[in-house]
XYZ file of C-alpha atoms in Angstrom:
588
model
C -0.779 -56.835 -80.013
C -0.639 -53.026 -78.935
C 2.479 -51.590 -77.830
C 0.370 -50.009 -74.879
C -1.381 -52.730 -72.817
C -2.903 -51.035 -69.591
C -3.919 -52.959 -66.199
C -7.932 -53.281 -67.313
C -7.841 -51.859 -70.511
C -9.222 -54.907 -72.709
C -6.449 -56.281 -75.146
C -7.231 -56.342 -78.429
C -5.251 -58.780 -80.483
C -5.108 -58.966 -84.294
C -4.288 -62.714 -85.889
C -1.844 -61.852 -88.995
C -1.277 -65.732 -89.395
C -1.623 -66.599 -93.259
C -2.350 -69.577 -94.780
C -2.792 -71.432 -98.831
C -5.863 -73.777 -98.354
C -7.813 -75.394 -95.696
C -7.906 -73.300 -92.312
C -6.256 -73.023 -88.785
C -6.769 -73.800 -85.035
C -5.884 -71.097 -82.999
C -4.042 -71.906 -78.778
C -3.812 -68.510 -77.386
C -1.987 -68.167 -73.803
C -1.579 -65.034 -72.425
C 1.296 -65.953 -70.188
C -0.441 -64.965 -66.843
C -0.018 -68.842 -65.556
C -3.602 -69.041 -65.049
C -4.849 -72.662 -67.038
C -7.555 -70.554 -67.354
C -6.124 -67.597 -68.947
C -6.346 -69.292 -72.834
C -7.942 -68.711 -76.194
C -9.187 -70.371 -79.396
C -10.339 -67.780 -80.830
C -8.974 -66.548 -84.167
C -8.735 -62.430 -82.597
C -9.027 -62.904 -78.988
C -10.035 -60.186 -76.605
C -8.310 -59.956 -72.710
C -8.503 -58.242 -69.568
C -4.986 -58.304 -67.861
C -5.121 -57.370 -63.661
C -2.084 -57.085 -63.198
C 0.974 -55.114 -64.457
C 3.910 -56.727 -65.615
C 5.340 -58.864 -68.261
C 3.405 -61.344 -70.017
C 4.379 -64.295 -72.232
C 2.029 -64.298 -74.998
C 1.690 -67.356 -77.498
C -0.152 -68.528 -80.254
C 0.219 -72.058 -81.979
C -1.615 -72.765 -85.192
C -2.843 -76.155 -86.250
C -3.227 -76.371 -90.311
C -6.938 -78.005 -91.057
C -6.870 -80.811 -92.600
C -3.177 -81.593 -92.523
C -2.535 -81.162 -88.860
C 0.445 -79.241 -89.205
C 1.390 -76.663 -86.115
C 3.335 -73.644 -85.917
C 4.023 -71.508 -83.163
C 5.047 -67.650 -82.361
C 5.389 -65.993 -78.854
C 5.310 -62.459 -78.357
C 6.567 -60.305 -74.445
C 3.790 -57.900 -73.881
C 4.480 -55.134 -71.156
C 1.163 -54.582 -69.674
C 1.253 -51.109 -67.141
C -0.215 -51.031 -63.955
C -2.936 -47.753 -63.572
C -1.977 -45.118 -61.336
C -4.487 -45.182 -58.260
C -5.449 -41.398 -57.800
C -5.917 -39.924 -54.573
C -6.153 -36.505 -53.151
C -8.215 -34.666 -50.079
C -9.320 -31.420 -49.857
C -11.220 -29.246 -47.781
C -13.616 -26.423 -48.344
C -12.318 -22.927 -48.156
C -13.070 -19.381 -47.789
C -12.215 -16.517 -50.546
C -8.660 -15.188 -50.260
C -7.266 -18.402 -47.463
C -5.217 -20.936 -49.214
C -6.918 -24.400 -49.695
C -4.317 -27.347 -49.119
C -4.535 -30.862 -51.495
C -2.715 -33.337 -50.385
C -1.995 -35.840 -52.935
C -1.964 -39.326 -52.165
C -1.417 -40.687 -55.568
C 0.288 -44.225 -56.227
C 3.054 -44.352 -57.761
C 3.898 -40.787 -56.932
C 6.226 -40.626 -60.157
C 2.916 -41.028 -62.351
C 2.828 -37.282 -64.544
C 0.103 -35.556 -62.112
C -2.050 -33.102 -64.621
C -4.814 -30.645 -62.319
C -7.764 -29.151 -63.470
C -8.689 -26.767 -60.680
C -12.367 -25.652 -62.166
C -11.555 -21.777 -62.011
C -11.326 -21.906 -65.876
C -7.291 -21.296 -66.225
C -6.877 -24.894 -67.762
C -4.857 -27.547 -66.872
C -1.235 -27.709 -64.511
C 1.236 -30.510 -64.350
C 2.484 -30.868 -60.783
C 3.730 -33.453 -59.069
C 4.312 -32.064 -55.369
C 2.485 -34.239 -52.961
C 1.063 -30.637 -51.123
C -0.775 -28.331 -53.750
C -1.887 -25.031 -52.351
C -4.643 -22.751 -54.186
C -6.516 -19.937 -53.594
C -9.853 -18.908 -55.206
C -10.869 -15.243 -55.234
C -14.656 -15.783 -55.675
C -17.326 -17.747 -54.097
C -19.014 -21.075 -55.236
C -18.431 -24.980 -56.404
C -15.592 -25.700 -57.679
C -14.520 -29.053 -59.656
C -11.141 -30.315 -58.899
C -9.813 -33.006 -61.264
C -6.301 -35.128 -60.582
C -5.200 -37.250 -64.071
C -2.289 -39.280 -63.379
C -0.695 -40.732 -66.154
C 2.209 -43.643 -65.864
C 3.675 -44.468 -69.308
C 0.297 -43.964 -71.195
C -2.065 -45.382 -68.581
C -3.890 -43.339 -66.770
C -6.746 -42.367 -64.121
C -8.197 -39.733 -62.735
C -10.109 -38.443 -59.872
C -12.561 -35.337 -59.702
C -13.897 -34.123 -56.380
C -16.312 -30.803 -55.436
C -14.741 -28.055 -53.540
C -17.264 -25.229 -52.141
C -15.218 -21.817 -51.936
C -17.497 -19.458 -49.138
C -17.856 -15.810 -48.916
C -15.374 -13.871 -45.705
C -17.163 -11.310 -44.020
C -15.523 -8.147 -44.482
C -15.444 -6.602 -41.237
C -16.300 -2.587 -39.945
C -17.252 -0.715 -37.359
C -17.355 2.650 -35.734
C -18.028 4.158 -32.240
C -21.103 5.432 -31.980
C -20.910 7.570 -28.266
C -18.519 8.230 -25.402
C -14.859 9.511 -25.253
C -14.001 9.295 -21.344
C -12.630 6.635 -19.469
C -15.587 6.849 -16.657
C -18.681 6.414 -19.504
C -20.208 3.718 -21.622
C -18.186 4.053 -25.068
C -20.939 2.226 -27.290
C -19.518 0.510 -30.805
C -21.556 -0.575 -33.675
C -20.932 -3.449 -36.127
C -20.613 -2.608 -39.517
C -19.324 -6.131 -40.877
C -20.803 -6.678 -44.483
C -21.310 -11.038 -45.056
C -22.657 -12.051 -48.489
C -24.464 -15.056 -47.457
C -24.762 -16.657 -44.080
C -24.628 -15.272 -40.393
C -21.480 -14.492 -38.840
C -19.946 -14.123 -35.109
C -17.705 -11.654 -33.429
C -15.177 -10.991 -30.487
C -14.058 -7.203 -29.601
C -10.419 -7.186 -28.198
C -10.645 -3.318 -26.362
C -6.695 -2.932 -25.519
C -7.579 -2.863 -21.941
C -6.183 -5.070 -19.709
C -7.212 -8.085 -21.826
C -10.885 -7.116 -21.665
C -13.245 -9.090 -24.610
C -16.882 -8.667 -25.821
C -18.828 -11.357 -27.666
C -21.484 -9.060 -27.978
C -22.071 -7.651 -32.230
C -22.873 -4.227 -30.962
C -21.282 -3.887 -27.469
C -20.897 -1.352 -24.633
C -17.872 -1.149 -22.928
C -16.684 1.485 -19.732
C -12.863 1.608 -20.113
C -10.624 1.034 -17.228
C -7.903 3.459 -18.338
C -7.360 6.395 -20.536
C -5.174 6.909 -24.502
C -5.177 5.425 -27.246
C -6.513 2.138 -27.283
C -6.392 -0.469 -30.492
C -9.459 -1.769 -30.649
C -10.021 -5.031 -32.524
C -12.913 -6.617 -33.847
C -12.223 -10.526 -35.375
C -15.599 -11.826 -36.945
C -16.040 -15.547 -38.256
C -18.589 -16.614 -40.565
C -20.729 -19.562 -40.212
C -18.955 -21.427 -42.698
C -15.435 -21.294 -40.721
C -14.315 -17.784 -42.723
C -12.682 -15.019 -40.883
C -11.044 -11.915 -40.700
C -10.475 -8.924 -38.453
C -10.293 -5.174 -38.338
C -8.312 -3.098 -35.752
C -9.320 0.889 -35.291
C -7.127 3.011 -32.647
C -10.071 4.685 -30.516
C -9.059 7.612 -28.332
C -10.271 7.185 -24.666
C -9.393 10.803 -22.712
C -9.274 10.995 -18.794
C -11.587 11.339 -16.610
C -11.318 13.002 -13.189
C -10.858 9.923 -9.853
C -13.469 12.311 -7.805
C -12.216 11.942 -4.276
C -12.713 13.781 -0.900
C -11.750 14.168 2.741
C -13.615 14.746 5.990
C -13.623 15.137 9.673
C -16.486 13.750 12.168
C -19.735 14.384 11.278
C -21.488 15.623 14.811
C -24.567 18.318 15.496
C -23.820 21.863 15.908
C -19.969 21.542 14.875
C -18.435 22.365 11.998
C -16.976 19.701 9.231
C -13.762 20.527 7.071
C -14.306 19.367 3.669
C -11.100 18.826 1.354
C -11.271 17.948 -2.566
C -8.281 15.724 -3.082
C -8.907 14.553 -6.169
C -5.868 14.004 -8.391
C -5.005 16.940 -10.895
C -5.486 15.305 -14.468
C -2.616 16.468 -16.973
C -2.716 18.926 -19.437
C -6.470 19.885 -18.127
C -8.492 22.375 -16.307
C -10.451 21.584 -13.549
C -14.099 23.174 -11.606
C -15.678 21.975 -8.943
C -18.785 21.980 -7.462
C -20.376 20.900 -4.160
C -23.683 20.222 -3.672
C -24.888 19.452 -0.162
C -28.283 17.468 1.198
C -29.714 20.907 2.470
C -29.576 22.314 -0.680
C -26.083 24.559 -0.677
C -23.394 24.723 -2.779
C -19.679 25.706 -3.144
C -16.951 25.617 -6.020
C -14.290 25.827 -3.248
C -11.871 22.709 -2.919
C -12.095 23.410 1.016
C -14.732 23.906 3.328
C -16.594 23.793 6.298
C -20.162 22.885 7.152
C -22.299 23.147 10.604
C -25.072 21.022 11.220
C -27.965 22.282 12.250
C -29.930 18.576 12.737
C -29.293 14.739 12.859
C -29.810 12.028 10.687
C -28.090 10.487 6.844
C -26.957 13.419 4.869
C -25.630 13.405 0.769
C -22.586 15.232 -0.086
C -21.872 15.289 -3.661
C -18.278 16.644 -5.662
C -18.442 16.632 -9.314
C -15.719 17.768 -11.119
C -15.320 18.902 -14.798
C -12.362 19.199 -16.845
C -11.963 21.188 -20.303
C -11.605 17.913 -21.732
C -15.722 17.253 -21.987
C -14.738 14.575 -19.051
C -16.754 14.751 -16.058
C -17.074 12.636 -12.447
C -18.817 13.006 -9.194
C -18.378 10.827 -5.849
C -21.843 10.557 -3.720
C -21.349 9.755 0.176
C -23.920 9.020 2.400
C -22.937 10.490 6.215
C -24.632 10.352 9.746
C -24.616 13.321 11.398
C -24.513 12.030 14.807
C -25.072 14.282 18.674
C -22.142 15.370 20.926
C -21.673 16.851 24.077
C -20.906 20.977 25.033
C -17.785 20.540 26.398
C -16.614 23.122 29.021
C -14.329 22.889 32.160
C -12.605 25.651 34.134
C -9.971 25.567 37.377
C -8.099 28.456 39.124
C -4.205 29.304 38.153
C -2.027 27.435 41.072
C 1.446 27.666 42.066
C 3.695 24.964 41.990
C 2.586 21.673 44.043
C -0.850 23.126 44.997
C -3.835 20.841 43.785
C -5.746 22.051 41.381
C -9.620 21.001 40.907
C -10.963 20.772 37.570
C -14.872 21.344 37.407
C -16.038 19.549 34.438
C -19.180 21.809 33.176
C -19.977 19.595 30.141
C -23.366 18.896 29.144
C -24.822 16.450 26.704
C -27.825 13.645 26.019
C -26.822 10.004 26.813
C -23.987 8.449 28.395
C -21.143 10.443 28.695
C -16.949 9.539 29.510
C -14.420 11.756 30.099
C -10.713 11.661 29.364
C -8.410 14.642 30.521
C -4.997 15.210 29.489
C -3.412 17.661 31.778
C -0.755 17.948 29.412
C 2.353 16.433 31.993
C 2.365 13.245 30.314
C -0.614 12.351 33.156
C -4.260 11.567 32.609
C -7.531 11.077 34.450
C -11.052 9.716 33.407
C -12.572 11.188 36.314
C -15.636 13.547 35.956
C -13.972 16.102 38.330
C -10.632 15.269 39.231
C -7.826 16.783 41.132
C -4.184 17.435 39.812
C -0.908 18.529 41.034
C 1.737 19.871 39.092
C 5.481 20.661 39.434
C 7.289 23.167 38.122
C 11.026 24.644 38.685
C 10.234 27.606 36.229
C 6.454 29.219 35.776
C 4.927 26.813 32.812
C 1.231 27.405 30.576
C -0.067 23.478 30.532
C -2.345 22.752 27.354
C -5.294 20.694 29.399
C -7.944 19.047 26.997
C -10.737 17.535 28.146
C -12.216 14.582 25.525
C -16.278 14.089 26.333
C -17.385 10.305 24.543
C -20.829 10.142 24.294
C -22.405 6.851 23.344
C -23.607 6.587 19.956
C -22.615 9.954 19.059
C -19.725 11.795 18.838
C -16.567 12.756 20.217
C -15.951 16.293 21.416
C -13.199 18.455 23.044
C -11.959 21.441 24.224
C -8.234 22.601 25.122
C -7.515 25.494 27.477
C -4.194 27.063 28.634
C -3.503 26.612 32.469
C -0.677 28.261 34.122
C 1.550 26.978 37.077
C 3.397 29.598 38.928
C 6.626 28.456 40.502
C 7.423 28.807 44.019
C 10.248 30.375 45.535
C 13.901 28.729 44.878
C 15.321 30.037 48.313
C 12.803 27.814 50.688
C 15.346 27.133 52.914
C 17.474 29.384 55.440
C 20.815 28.885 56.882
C 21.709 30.249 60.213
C 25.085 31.501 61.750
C 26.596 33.516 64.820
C 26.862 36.582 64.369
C 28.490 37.774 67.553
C 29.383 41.627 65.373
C 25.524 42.403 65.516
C 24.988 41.007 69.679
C 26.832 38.887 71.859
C 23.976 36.581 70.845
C 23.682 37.764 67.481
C 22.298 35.050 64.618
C 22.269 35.651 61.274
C 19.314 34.646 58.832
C 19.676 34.461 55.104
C 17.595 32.583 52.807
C 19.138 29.585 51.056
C 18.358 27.308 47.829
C 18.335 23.486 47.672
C 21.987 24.154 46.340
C 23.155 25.582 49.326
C 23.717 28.912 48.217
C 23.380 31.168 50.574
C 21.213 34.621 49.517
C 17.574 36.347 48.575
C 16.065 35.952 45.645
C 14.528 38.710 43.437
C 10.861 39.442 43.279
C 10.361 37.871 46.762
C 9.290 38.722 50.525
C 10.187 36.988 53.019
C 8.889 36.775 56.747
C 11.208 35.706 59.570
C 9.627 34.258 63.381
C 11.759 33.469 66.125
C 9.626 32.618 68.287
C 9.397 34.681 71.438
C 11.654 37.167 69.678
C 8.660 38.450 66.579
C 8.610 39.048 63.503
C 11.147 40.865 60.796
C 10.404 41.162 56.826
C 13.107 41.341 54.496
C 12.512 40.842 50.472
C 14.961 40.496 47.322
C 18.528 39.767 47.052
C 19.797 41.211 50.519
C 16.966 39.802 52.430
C 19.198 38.124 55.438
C 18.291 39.351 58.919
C 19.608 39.771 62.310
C 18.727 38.466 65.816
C 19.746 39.147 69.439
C 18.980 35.245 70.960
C 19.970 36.996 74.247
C 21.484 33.655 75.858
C 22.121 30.275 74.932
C 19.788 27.686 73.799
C 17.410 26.090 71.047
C 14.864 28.576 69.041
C 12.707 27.380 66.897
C 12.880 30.012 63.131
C 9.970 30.120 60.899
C 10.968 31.783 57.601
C 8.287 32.352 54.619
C 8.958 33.494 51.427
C 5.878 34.880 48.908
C 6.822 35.741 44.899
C 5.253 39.364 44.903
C 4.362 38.643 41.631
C 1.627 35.685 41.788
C 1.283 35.162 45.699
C 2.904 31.538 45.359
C 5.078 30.662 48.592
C 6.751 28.277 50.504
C 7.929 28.230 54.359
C 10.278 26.263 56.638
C 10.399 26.038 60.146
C 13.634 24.540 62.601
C 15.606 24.920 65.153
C 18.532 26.742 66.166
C 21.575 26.376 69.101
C 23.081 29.310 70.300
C 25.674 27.484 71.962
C 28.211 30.583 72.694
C 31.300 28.721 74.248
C 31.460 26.092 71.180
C 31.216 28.550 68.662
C 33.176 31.168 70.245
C 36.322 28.552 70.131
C 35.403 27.477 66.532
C 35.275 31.057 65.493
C 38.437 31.847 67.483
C 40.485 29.642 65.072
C 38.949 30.420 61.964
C 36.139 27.778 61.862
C 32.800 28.874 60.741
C 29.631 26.514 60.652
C 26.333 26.623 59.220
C 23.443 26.292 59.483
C 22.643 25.325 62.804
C 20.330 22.987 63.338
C 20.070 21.766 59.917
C 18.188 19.461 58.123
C 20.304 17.339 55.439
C 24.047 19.570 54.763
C 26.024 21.535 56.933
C 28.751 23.554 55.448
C 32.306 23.895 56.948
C 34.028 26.957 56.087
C 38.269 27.420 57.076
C 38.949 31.335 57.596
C 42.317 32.807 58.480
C 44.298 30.329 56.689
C 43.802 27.790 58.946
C 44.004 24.114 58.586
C 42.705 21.302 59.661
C 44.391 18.108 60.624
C 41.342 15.536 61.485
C 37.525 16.274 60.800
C 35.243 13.390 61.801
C 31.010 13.066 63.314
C 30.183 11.968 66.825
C 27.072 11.191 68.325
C 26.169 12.323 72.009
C 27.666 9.380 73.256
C 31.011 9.673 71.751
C 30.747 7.044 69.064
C 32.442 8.020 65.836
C 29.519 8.192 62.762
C 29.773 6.973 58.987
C 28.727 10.041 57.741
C 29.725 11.577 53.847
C 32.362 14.383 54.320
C 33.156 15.668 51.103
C 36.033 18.433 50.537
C 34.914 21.195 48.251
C 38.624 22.945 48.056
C 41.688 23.423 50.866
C 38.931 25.738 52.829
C 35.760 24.180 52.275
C 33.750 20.992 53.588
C 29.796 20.073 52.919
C 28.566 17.044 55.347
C 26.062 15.446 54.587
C 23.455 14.051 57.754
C 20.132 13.279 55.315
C 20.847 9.752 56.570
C 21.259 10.535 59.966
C 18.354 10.191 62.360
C 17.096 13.565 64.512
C 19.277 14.467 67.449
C 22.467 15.816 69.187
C 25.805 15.359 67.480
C 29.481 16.866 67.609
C 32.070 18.036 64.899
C 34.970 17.389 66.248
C 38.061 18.712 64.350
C 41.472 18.948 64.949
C 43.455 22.519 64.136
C 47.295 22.482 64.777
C 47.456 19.872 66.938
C 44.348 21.485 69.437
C 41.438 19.102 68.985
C 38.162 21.177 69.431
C 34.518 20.125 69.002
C 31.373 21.830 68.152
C 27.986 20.693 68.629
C 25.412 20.341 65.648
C 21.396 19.502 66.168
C 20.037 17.685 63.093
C 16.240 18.177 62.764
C 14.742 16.677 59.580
């Protein structure tokens, strides 16, 4: 029997049994248990199907004599390895993965990979090839396990990878159509592409495409192609993409017979040089970055900027504007003084509907066509007035002139006082601030009435007068005072007591009091070094008034009667220990 006895290898078996005369009968069993599994012939032939050890016998039966001898034999009989492997088709250059799958795995694994470098033994279950040219190739897998073996072959197709190339064909600014063209070589088959253009994840399927870049530098561009067949590779350029100028500009309203500032504000691009040029709808031109414009008719106009750098980069920016109407505007008014009212005559002029909004520059406004205004000043002040004219589907127009308001005379007020030096009725006359103090003012005339006693004129800083009353008794004083500069002035009219006997005790102890009649303060004044004990307000029945008495100093007293209502009343005061009154008459 042969010492190598394979699962379906037939088993060839050679009788050595001898014999002197007659001939033999041949029992073969081959061990397998199978009643079936027997032979009489003298050389059998069998097919095992399984590996393993086998029992084999053979008894021989001596014709004619009928004697029988026997002889058994073990017979290892080897299983087959079962080959197995996948693959897949590849592309020139990738690496092509077998898996093998072979049972037992410790069966000796001999490859035959078709590329004509002979035979390998390896026994790793994952074999990885690569094949540097295209076509079929035959892979074959022996495995052998002790002497028996198998094998598998199986077709592998190897395809052609595109090699991939391209250039740029036009543009180098970031504002025009850069334009690429596929130079990717394929041997066989068609293939596909995607562009990566390093800019902001931006992609092309296109083979030959056009693409405006966002940005400016250096961008790596990459271009990936894949074959039909599964086969790819890629190709990355860096393509320089310079600046172009971000045209941009600035205007004002757009409105007939006015002018329009134009401003270039685009952005300065680094390490170029910059011109301009404007072009307008009407045909002129200007390489200035600022200017202005009138228009001479209504309607859409086109202003164009282009600008051009050193850098063969170029932009423009195209608006579309409506030159829309507006109104003349004009107003005019006469210089005023301090609290007069001023009338504004609006002169403006326009087609349509027209509003009005005037800002007499006080913090006060008026939407009136023609409207009145007063202003207030301590101090001579220029006002800026504008005057805004809306017109309705047009535009908005204005105009600004400087107004001046003169400021009246400070001393508007007088005080009055005995003055028994000048007449035994004397009165003096002085002008007087809303402070109180007493005295002219530069730069101004004054004009003095007493009535039934004329007039007398007295101007500047000394400009108090004198009066003979010539008895007793109210007067009624006018005073007027006129800024000789502008003509602005004021005037006051009230009364006045010349009440001898009162004052003539109040003077005779060194009390002096002013003015008299008054209005809203009278003023107290201690002379002589006198002082007073008690100072209090009466009215002309003796009642005792709540009215403000405030000590300036030891000598000095302001009372205040703005409260009080018009009449008769009595300061009565009390000077070492002799209790005197004098009478005041409050006219507001």
């Amino acid at each position: 029997i042969p010492t190598k006895n394979c699962v379906g290898d037939t088993l060839f078996v050679k009788n050595n049994s001898t014999y002197k005369k007659g001939y033999l009968d041949n029992f073969w069993n081959f061990g397998t248990g199978n009643s079936g599994d027997t032979s009489n012939s003298v050389e059998p032939m069998f097919i095992y199907s399984n590996g393993g050890n086998y029992t084999v016998s053979l008894a021989a039966k001596t014709k004619p004599y009928g004697f029988v001898f026997s002889r058994t034999t073990l017979v290892l009989v080897v299983a087959k390895p079962k080959v197995q492997f996948t693959k897949e088709n590849t592309c020139i250059g990738n690496n092509l993965n077998l898996v093998n799958n072979t049972t037992p795995s410790n069966a000796i694994m001999t490859w035959d990979f078709g590329d004509g470098k002979g035979t390998t033994v390896n026994n790793n279950t994952n074999i990885v090839i690569q094949y540097l040219k295209a076509g079929n190739y035959t892979i074959k897998l022996v495995a052998d396990l002790l002497g028996c073996s198998s094998s598998l072959t199986q077709k592998v197709i190897v395809f052609d990878k595109p090699v991939p190339d391209f250039i740029k064909l036009s543009g180098t600014c970031d504002n025009e159509k850069v334009s690429f063209q596929n130079k990717t070589t394929l041997t066989s088959g068609n293939f596909g592409s995607k562009w990566d253009f390093d800019d902001n994840g931006k992609t092309s399927l296109d083979r030959n495409p056009v693409y405006t870049f966002a940005s400016s530098g250096t961008k790596k561009v990459k271009l990936i192609v894949l074959s039909e067949f599964g086969c790819k590779d890629s190709i990355t350029k860096n393509i320089g993409i310079k600046e172009s100028p971000k045209v941009s500009f600035t205007s004002d309203q757009f409105c007939f017979n006015s002018k329009t500032n134009f401003q270039n504000t685009t952005p300065n691009v680094s390490g170029t040089n910059a011109s301009i040029k404007w072009n307008l709808y009407d045909g002129d031109s200007t390489t200035l970055n600022s200017f202005s414009h009138t228009w001479k008719s209504l309607g859409n106009k086109v202003i164009v900027l282009k600008v051009n750098l050193d850098n063969g980069c170029f932009s423009e920016n195209s608006k579309t504007i409506q030159v829309l109407d507006q109104a003349i505007v004009q107003f005019s008014f006469d210089p005023k003084c301090s609290l007069d009212t001023v009338k504004f005559d609006n002169q403006s002029s326009g087609n349509g509907n027209l509003s009005y909004l005037w800002n007499f520059g006080d913090n006060d406004t008026s939407n009136f066509e023609k409207p009145f205004h007063r202003y207030k000043v301590v101090t001579s002040k220029t006002f800026n007035v504008e005057l805004t004219v809306y017109m309705k589907g047009g535009c908005v127009a204005s105009l600004i002139k400087s107004l001046d308001i003169y400021e009246l005379p400070r001393t508007c007020d007088f005080s009055y006082a005995p003055d028994y030096s000048f007449a035994f009725y004397g009165a003096k006359l002085e002008p007087m601030d809303v402070s109180l103090n007493i005295g002219g003012q530069s730069n101004i005339d004054y004009n003095w009435t007493v009535k039934g006693l004329g007039n007398q004129f007295s101007k500047d800083l000394n400009a108090g007068v004198n009066y003979n009353l010539g008895g007793d008794g109210s007067y009624q004083v006018t005073m007027s005072a006129k800024t000789r500069d502008n003509g602005c002035s004021c005037s006051i009219s009230k009364q006045i007591v010349m009440d001898r006997l009162n004052v003539s005790s109040a003077s005779n102890v060194g009390i002096k009091v002013y003015p008299n009649p008054i209005k809203s303060f009278l003023n107290v004044k201690v002379e002589n070094g006198a002082i007073i004990d008690a100072l209090e307000i009466v009215n002309a029945l003796g009642a005792k008034c709540n009215v403000p008495i405030q000590k300036i100093n030891s000598d000095s007293y302001i009372i205040d009667f703005s409260n009080r209502s018009n009449g008769v009343y009595f300061l009565r005061y009390s000077i070492e220990g002799q209790l005197l009154s004098t009478q005041i008459l409050v006219g507001h």
